[in-house]
Structure formats: structure tokens, C-alpha cells
mmCIF file of C-alpha atoms and ligand atoms in Angstrom:
data_model
loop_
_atom_site.group_PDB
_atom_site.id
_atom_site.type_symbol
_atom_site.label_atom_id
_atom_site.label_comp_id
_atom_site.label_asym_id
_atom_site.label_seq_id
_atom_site.Cartn_x
_atom_site.Cartn_y
_atom_site.Cartn_z
ATOM 1 C CA MET A 15 0.050 0.163 0.326
ATOM 2 C CA ASP A 16 1.489 3.459 -0.931
ATOM 3 C CA ALA A 17 1.656 6.050 1.702
ATOM 4 C CA ILE A 18 -0.843 7.931 0.170
ATOM 5 C CA THR A 19 -3.108 5.886 0.430
ATOM 6 C CA LEU A 20 -1.608 5.368 4.131
ATOM 7 C CA LYS A 21 -2.478 8.613 4.786
ATOM 8 C CA GLN A 22 -5.752 8.829 3.224
ATOM 9 C CA GLN A 23 -6.512 6.432 5.936
ATOM 10 C CA ALA A 24 -5.011 7.642 8.855
ATOM 11 C CA ALA A 25 -6.400 11.480 7.825
ATOM 12 C CA GLU A 26 -10.128 9.807 7.825
ATOM 13 C CA TYR A 27 -10.001 7.508 10.751
ATOM 14 C CA ALA A 28 -9.095 11.006 12.488
ATOM 15 C CA ALA A 29 -11.745 13.119 11.367
ATOM 16 C CA GLN A 30 -14.303 10.105 13.391
ATOM 17 C CA PHE A 31 -13.811 12.514 16.428
ATOM 18 C CA ILE A 32 -14.884 15.840 14.850
ATOM 19 C CA GLU A 33 -18.867 16.619 15.885
ATOM 20 C CA PRO A 34 -21.177 19.654 15.619
ATOM 21 C CA GLY A 35 -20.583 22.809 16.977
ATOM 22 C CA MET A 36 -16.245 21.985 17.822
ATOM 23 C CA VAL A 37 -13.798 24.293 16.762
ATOM 24 C CA VAL A 38 -11.485 22.398 14.491
ATOM 25 C CA GLY A 39 -7.789 22.699 14.476
ATOM 26 C CA LEU A 40 -6.710 22.656 10.689
ATOM 27 C CA GLY A 41 -2.907 20.848 10.294
ATOM 28 C CA ALA A 42 -0.470 21.931 7.601
ATOM 29 C CA GLY A 43 1.253 19.353 5.595
ATOM 30 C CA SER A 44 0.026 16.642 2.761
ATOM 31 C CA THR A 45 -1.454 14.272 5.242
ATOM 32 C CA ALA A 46 -3.573 16.979 7.193
ATOM 33 C CA ILE A 47 -4.028 18.516 3.947
ATOM 34 C CA LEU A 48 -6.651 15.122 3.612
ATOM 35 C CA ALA A 49 -7.906 15.320 6.819
ATOM 36 C CA VAL A 50 -9.315 18.963 5.665
ATOM 37 C CA ARG A 51 -10.449 17.508 2.398
ATOM 38 C CA HIS A 52 -11.913 14.947 4.330
ATOM 39 C CA ILE A 53 -13.608 17.532 6.558
ATOM 40 C CA GLY A 54 -14.853 19.575 3.396
ATOM 41 C CA TYR A 55 -16.371 16.783 2.062
ATOM 42 C CA LEU A 56 -18.290 15.900 5.102
ATOM 43 C CA LEU A 57 -19.843 19.182 5.516
ATOM 44 C CA LYS A 58 -20.852 18.983 1.981
ATOM 45 C CA THR A 59 -22.443 15.707 2.283
ATOM 46 C CA GLY A 60 -23.863 16.739 5.548
ATOM 47 C CA ALA A 61 -22.211 14.371 6.897
ATOM 48 C CA LEU A 62 -20.651 17.147 9.075
ATOM 49 C CA ARG A 63 -22.238 20.750 10.268
ATOM 50 C CA ASN A 64 -21.898 23.186 12.496
ATOM 51 C CA ILE A 65 -18.060 23.576 12.984
ATOM 52 C CA LEU A 66 -15.723 26.107 12.625
ATOM 53 C CA GLY A 67 -12.329 25.772 11.464
ATOM 54 C CA ILE A 68 -8.644 27.220 12.365
ATOM 55 C CA PRO A 69 -5.904 26.971 10.218
ATOM 56 C CA CYS A 70 -2.032 26.204 10.948
ATOM 57 C CA SER A 71 -0.892 27.841 7.348
ATOM 58 C CA THR A 72 -2.019 30.399 4.950
ATOM 59 C CA GLN A 73 -1.881 27.489 2.150
ATOM 60 C CA THR A 74 -4.240 25.327 4.421
ATOM 61 C CA GLU A 75 -5.853 28.630 5.294
ATOM 62 C CA ALA A 76 -6.705 28.795 0.450
ATOM 63 C CA GLU A 77 -7.627 24.808 0.949
ATOM 64 C CA ALA A 78 -10.270 25.275 3.627
ATOM 65 C CA ARG A 79 -11.634 28.333 2.183
ATOM 66 C CA ALA A 80 -11.981 26.707 -1.472
ATOM 67 C CA LEU A 81 -13.691 24.069 0.259
ATOM 68 C CA GLY A 82 -16.194 25.959 1.864
ATOM 69 C CA ILE A 83 -15.299 25.370 5.569
ATOM 70 C CA PRO A 84 -16.033 27.911 7.507
ATOM 71 C CA LEU A 85 -13.040 29.515 9.478
ATOM 72 C CA THR A 86 -12.247 31.688 12.421
ATOM 73 C CA THR A 87 -9.467 32.542 14.897
ATOM 74 C CA LEU A 88 -7.887 32.407 18.071
ATOM 75 C CA GLU A 89 -9.099 35.742 18.666
ATOM 76 C CA GLU A 90 -12.919 35.136 18.573
ATOM 77 C CA HIS A 91 -12.235 31.289 19.952
ATOM 78 C CA PRO A 92 -8.880 30.494 22.079
ATOM 79 C CA ILE A 93 -10.205 27.006 22.478
ATOM 80 C CA ILE A 94 -10.085 24.380 20.198
ATOM 81 C CA ASP A 95 -12.147 21.340 20.632
ATOM 82 C CA VAL A 96 -10.045 19.455 18.297
ATOM 83 C CA THR A 97 -6.790 19.721 16.125
ATOM 84 C CA ILE A 98 -5.704 17.047 13.427
ATOM 85 C CA ASP A 99 -1.994 17.847 11.635
ATOM 86 C CA GLY A 100 0.951 15.625 10.659
ATOM 87 C CA ALA A 101 4.201 14.926 11.728
ATOM 88 C CA ASP A 102 7.451 14.222 10.907
ATOM 89 C CA GLU A 103 8.734 11.860 13.802
ATOM 90 C CA VAL A 104 6.289 10.541 16.432
ATOM 91 C CA ASP A 105 8.615 8.613 19.201
ATOM 92 C CA PRO A 106 7.061 5.875 21.024
ATOM 93 C CA GLN A 107 5.783 8.561 24.146
ATOM 94 C CA LEU A 108 3.905 10.441 21.550
ATOM 95 C CA GLU A 109 6.856 13.185 21.444
ATOM 96 C CA LEU A 110 7.549 14.629 17.588
ATOM 97 C CA ILE A 111 9.134 16.437 15.380
ATOM 98 C CA LYS A 112 7.080 19.092 12.880
ATOM 99 C CA GLY A 113 7.987 21.486 10.845
ATOM 100 C CA GLY A 114 8.934 19.588 7.912
ATOM 101 C CA GLY A 115 5.888 22.087 5.760
ATOM 102 C CA GLY A 116 7.442 24.993 7.519
ATOM 103 C CA ALA A 117 4.166 25.948 9.647
ATOM 104 C CA LEU A 118 5.649 24.893 13.195
ATOM 105 C CA THR A 119 5.100 28.202 14.491
ATOM 106 C CA ARG A 120 1.519 28.710 13.831
ATOM 107 C CA GLU A 121 1.183 24.493 14.392
ATOM 108 C CA LYS A 122 2.575 24.477 17.848
ATOM 109 C CA ILE A 123 0.320 28.160 18.982
ATOM 110 C CA VAL A 124 -2.558 25.593 17.416
ATOM 111 C CA ALA A 125 -1.495 22.914 19.524
ATOM 112 C CA GLN A 126 -1.172 24.325 22.985
ATOM 113 C CA ALA A 127 -4.830 25.888 22.497
ATOM 114 C CA THR A 128 -6.461 22.685 21.457
ATOM 115 C CA ARG A 129 -7.946 20.169 24.005
ATOM 116 C CA ARG A 130 -7.585 16.672 21.905
ATOM 117 C CA GLU A 131 -4.834 17.155 19.579
ATOM 118 C CA ILE A 132 -4.812 14.019 17.172
ATOM 119 C CA ILE A 133 -1.606 13.173 14.780
ATOM 120 C CA VAL A 134 -1.817 11.314 12.466
ATOM 121 C CA VAL A 135 0.847 9.921 9.843
ATOM 122 C CA ASP A 136 1.978 6.792 7.843
ATOM 123 C CA GLU A 137 4.240 4.157 9.342
ATOM 124 C CA SER A 138 7.129 5.192 8.248
ATOM 125 C CA LYS A 139 6.881 8.187 10.745
ATOM 126 C CA LEU A 140 7.367 6.203 13.476
ATOM 127 C CA VAL A 141 10.774 5.855 15.139
ATOM 128 C CA PRO A 142 12.631 5.179 18.042
ATOM 129 C CA PRO A 143 14.387 8.321 19.533
ATOM 130 C CA LEU A 144 13.547 11.577 18.104
ATOM 131 C CA GLY A 145 15.928 12.196 15.644
ATOM 132 C CA THR A 146 16.229 8.996 14.103
ATOM 133 C CA THR A 147 15.574 10.465 10.679
ATOM 134 C CA TRP A 148 14.631 14.057 10.951
ATOM 135 C CA ALA A 149 16.278 17.071 11.258
ATOM 136 C CA VAL A 150 14.690 19.471 14.073
ATOM 137 C CA PRO A 151 13.454 22.514 12.174
ATOM 138 C CA VAL A 152 14.625 26.030 14.418
ATOM 139 C CA GLU A 153 12.703 29.509 13.065
ATOM 140 C CA VAL A 154 14.826 32.233 13.679
ATOM 141 C CA ILE A 155 14.114 35.845 12.637
ATOM 142 C CA PRO A 156 16.458 36.685 9.612
ATOM 143 C CA PHE A 157 18.605 39.246 11.785
ATOM 144 C CA GLY A 158 21.428 37.286 12.789
ATOM 145 C CA TYR A 159 20.634 34.105 11.723
ATOM 146 C CA GLY A 160 24.259 33.540 11.692
ATOM 147 C CA SER A 161 24.756 33.738 15.301
ATOM 148 C CA GLN A 162 22.043 31.356 16.141
ATOM 149 C CA GLN A 163 23.687 28.873 13.884
ATOM 150 C CA VAL A 164 26.718 29.164 15.695
ATOM 151 C CA TYR A 165 24.929 28.274 18.790
ATOM 152 C CA LEU A 166 22.703 25.344 17.427
ATOM 153 C CA GLU A 167 26.056 24.304 16.049
ATOM 154 C CA SER A 168 27.380 24.344 19.946
ATOM 155 C CA LEU A 169 24.676 22.193 20.488
ATOM 156 C CA GLY A 170 25.438 19.427 18.383
ATOM 157 C CA ALA A 171 23.632 19.913 15.581
ATOM 158 C CA ARG A 172 24.692 19.733 11.986
ATOM 159 C CA VAL A 173 22.656 22.808 10.415
ATOM 160 C CA LYS A 174 21.396 23.825 7.184
ATOM 161 C CA LEU A 175 19.675 26.964 6.091
ATOM 162 C CA ARG A 176 16.464 25.728 4.865
ATOM 163 C CA PRO A 177 16.473 26.904 0.901
ATOM 164 C CA GLY A 178 13.191 28.409 -0.972
ATOM 165 C CA SER A 179 12.087 29.462 -4.341
ATOM 166 C CA SER A 180 14.888 31.155 -6.555
ATOM 167 C CA GLY A 181 18.166 30.948 -4.611
ATOM 168 C CA LEU A 182 16.651 32.332 -1.667
ATOM 169 C CA PRO A 183 16.082 31.185 1.935
ATOM 170 C CA TYR A 184 12.787 29.735 2.582
ATOM 171 C CA ARG A 185 10.679 32.230 4.396
ATOM 172 C CA THR A 186 7.915 30.842 7.022
ATOM 173 C CA ASP A 187 4.479 32.704 7.235
ATOM 174 C CA GLN A 188 5.708 34.858 9.607
ATOM 175 C CA GLY A 189 8.775 35.948 7.116
ATOM 176 C CA ASN A 190 11.207 34.312 8.657
ATOM 177 C CA PHE A 191 14.198 31.606 7.953
ATOM 178 C CA ILE A 192 13.656 27.962 9.598
ATOM 179 C CA LEU A 193 17.337 26.570 9.897
ATOM 180 C CA ASP A 194 17.360 22.476 10.013
ATOM 181 C CA CYS A 195 18.856 20.992 12.971
ATOM 182 C CA ASN A 196 20.668 17.601 12.410
ATOM 183 C CA PHE A 197 21.098 16.467 15.984
ATOM 184 C CA GLY A 198 20.970 13.000 15.485
ATOM 185 C CA PRO A 199 18.954 10.283 18.106
ATOM 186 C CA ILE A 200 17.941 12.954 20.985
ATOM 187 C CA ALA A 201 18.259 11.302 24.410
ATOM 188 C CA ASP A 202 16.140 14.156 25.805
ATOM 189 C CA PRO A 203 14.121 15.754 23.506
ATOM 190 C CA ALA A 204 12.127 18.348 26.263
ATOM 191 C CA ALA A 205 15.679 19.293 27.798
ATOM 192 C CA LEU A 206 16.982 20.145 24.074
ATOM 193 C CA GLY A 207 13.730 22.291 23.453
ATOM 194 C CA GLU A 208 13.888 24.175 26.845
ATOM 195 C CA ARG A 209 17.268 25.391 25.847
ATOM 196 C CA LEU A 210 16.675 25.839 22.631
ATOM 197 C CA LYS A 211 13.957 28.419 23.695
ATOM 198 C CA ARG A 212 16.102 30.352 25.945
ATOM 199 C CA ARG A 213 17.974 31.816 22.498
ATOM 200 C CA THR A 214 16.813 35.296 21.879
ATOM 201 C CA GLY A 215 16.740 35.377 17.851
ATOM 202 C CA ILE A 216 15.069 31.614 18.006
ATOM 203 C CA VAL A 217 11.397 32.147 17.420
ATOM 204 C CA GLU A 218 9.957 28.655 17.687
ATOM 205 C CA HIS A 219 11.581 25.070 17.038
ATOM 206 C CA GLY A 220 9.974 21.745 16.051
ATOM 207 C CA LEU A 221 10.247 19.478 18.942
ATOM 208 C CA PHE A 222 6.482 19.138 20.025
ATOM 209 C CA ILE A 223 6.556 18.069 23.738
ATOM 210 C CA GLY A 224 3.200 17.322 25.425
ATOM 211 C CA LEU A 225 1.080 18.415 23.150
ATOM 212 C CA ALA A 226 -0.082 15.441 21.030
ATOM 213 C CA THR A 227 -3.124 13.771 22.780
ATOM 214 C CA ASP A 228 -3.866 11.239 20.055
ATOM 215 C CA MET A 229 -1.855 9.395 17.553
ATOM 216 C CA ILE A 230 -3.353 7.614 14.544
ATOM 217 C CA SER A 231 -0.819 5.506 12.272
ATOM 218 C CA ALA A 232 -1.955 3.280 8.799
ATOM 219 C CA SER A 233 -0.140 0.466 7.904
ATOM 220 C CA ALA A 234 -1.181 -2.158 5.677
ATOM 221 C CA GLY A 235 -1.309 -3.878 8.836
ATOM 222 C CA GLY A 236 -4.351 -1.447 9.183
ATOM 223 C CA ILE A 237 -5.177 1.644 11.708
ATOM 224 C CA GLN A 238 -3.261 1.571 15.223
ATOM 225 C CA HIS A 239 -4.436 4.180 17.493
ATOM 226 C CA ARG A 240 -2.607 5.442 20.516
ATOM 227 C CA THR A 241 -3.698 7.928 23.088
ATOM 228 C CA ARG A 242 -1.095 9.736 25.556
ATOM 229 C CA THR A 243 -0.653 7.990 28.974
ATOM 230 C CA PRO A 244 -1.511 10.814 31.708
ATOM 231 C CA SER A 245 1.826 11.554 33.627
ATOM 232 C CA ALA A 246 1.961 10.076 37.148
HETATM 233 C C1 LIG B 29 4.432 21.137 8.056
HETATM 234 C C2 LIG B 29 4.091 19.692 9.530
HETATM 235 C C3 LIG B 29 3.660 18.569 8.914
HETATM 236 O O1 LIG B 29 2.737 18.384 9.336
HETATM 237 C C4 LIG B 29 5.045 17.473 8.598
HETATM 238 O O2 LIG B 29 5.649 17.942 8.039
HETATM 239 C C5 LIG B 29 4.818 16.266 8.062
HETATM 240 O O3 LIG B 29 3.763 16.557 7.044
HETATM 241 P P1 LIG B 29 3.682 15.405 5.555
HETATM 242 O O4 LIG B 29 2.421 14.692 6.379
HETATM 243 O O5 LIG B 29 3.107 16.105 4.452
HETATM 244 O O6 LIG B 29 4.434 14.330 5.750
HETATM 245 O O7 LIG B 29 4.729 19.773 10.389
HETATM 246 O O8 LIG B 29 4.973 22.110 9.225
#
């Protein structure tokens, strides 16, 4: 079974947790967009009604508008009932690396405002420790980004400025740069996240710690739905 089919299965499974009257976070990336399209389909057919979406990126917003999904903002609705979003890596504790699509800051703002954060992936995203296959995206303001690069290297990362189109650096929806930081397998993602947040000029990083409540992964063997075990 190809990855797109698996992503579609995970996205559709997650949509069953959306109920009428809910405010719904609409994630970014190819898997989350499949969920957005499925939500649009459910609304169109009348299988779902009366929801409001909050998109995590300008691209998702455009897609949701084209599908006729009613939208709102965090100013009008500061608490989101359910968000469906993708991830680049998921570890056994449901900690994540996100930001492959560059939307990590808005995704994290939406995730921290969300009661139920459902992550949808195909099985290729499941890793033992974070950092096994993916670099940690770090969003930095363009001013002084070279000094952030040196700082990130001092923490042990191999750092690459994410390229955009026409040979220019990639720009996030906020107009910032992304430094993709390959730390290799990360022993303590929470501690690394704290060190990254302390640095002025770093806007946000792609380590999502304690935010996912549910993870739905699809493989040829079927759907796996895991929920976060409450900490003692
Ligand atoms: C965007 C993200 C995406 O959710 C993540 O990159 C996964 O994308 P895809 O579903 O296309 O594999 O974090 O910033």
C-alpha cells in the first residue's frame, strides 16, 4: 500500500472525532490536508455540520476556504476542541518533530490551544528516539541568523539554512528563516527544547513535547490509535 493511501486512511479515521459545534484546528502538510479535504467532503454531504476551522498555515487556509469550510480565529475562539495535524517523527511517548512543511510556529500555537491534538501519520513516521530520521526545524528571525547557527552548532547540530525558491532562503508565514538542525538521535527532547527556547532570535522549534493526545498511524496491517498515558 502506498504512503498516500495510508495517509488518507489515517486522516479519515481521525475525522470521526469531530462533532457538530466543535472548533477544529486544521493542520499543515500533505497528511493534514487530506484530513481538511475529508472534512470539506463531510460538510458538503451533510455528514458533518456546524463546525469552525482554525488553519495552521496560509496554504491550509486557502485550501479550507476553497472547500467552503467556515473559519474562525484564536481571538474569537481561544480554545480549540480538536486539531488534526501531521508529524515528521513520532516517538513511543507521542513526542514529535514537526515543521517539515515550515508551519511549526502556527502549528504549536494551535496545538497548545487544543484540548485534543490528534496526530495522523503513516507508519514511516514512527521512530524509537526523535532525531532518528529527521532534523529539528528551528524558526529564526532573519536578523542575526548566523549567530543562531553558531549557537545551534555548539549544541551539537549540523545546521542547514532551508532553501526556498529562486535560490533565496525559505520564508515562513511569519517571514522568518528555518534552520534545519540535525542532532542525530535525541536522548532528552524536552531538555533540548528548553535550551532552544532560551535563545533570543529563535522564534520556535519543531520539538512538540507533551502536546499530542492521540496518534493515529496507518500501515498495511491497519490503523493503530494510541493515546497519551497521563503522567503520574
Ligand atoms: C508542517 C508539518 C507537517 O505536519 C509535517 O511536516 C508532516 O507533513 P506530511 O504529512 O506532508 O508528511 O509539521 O509544518
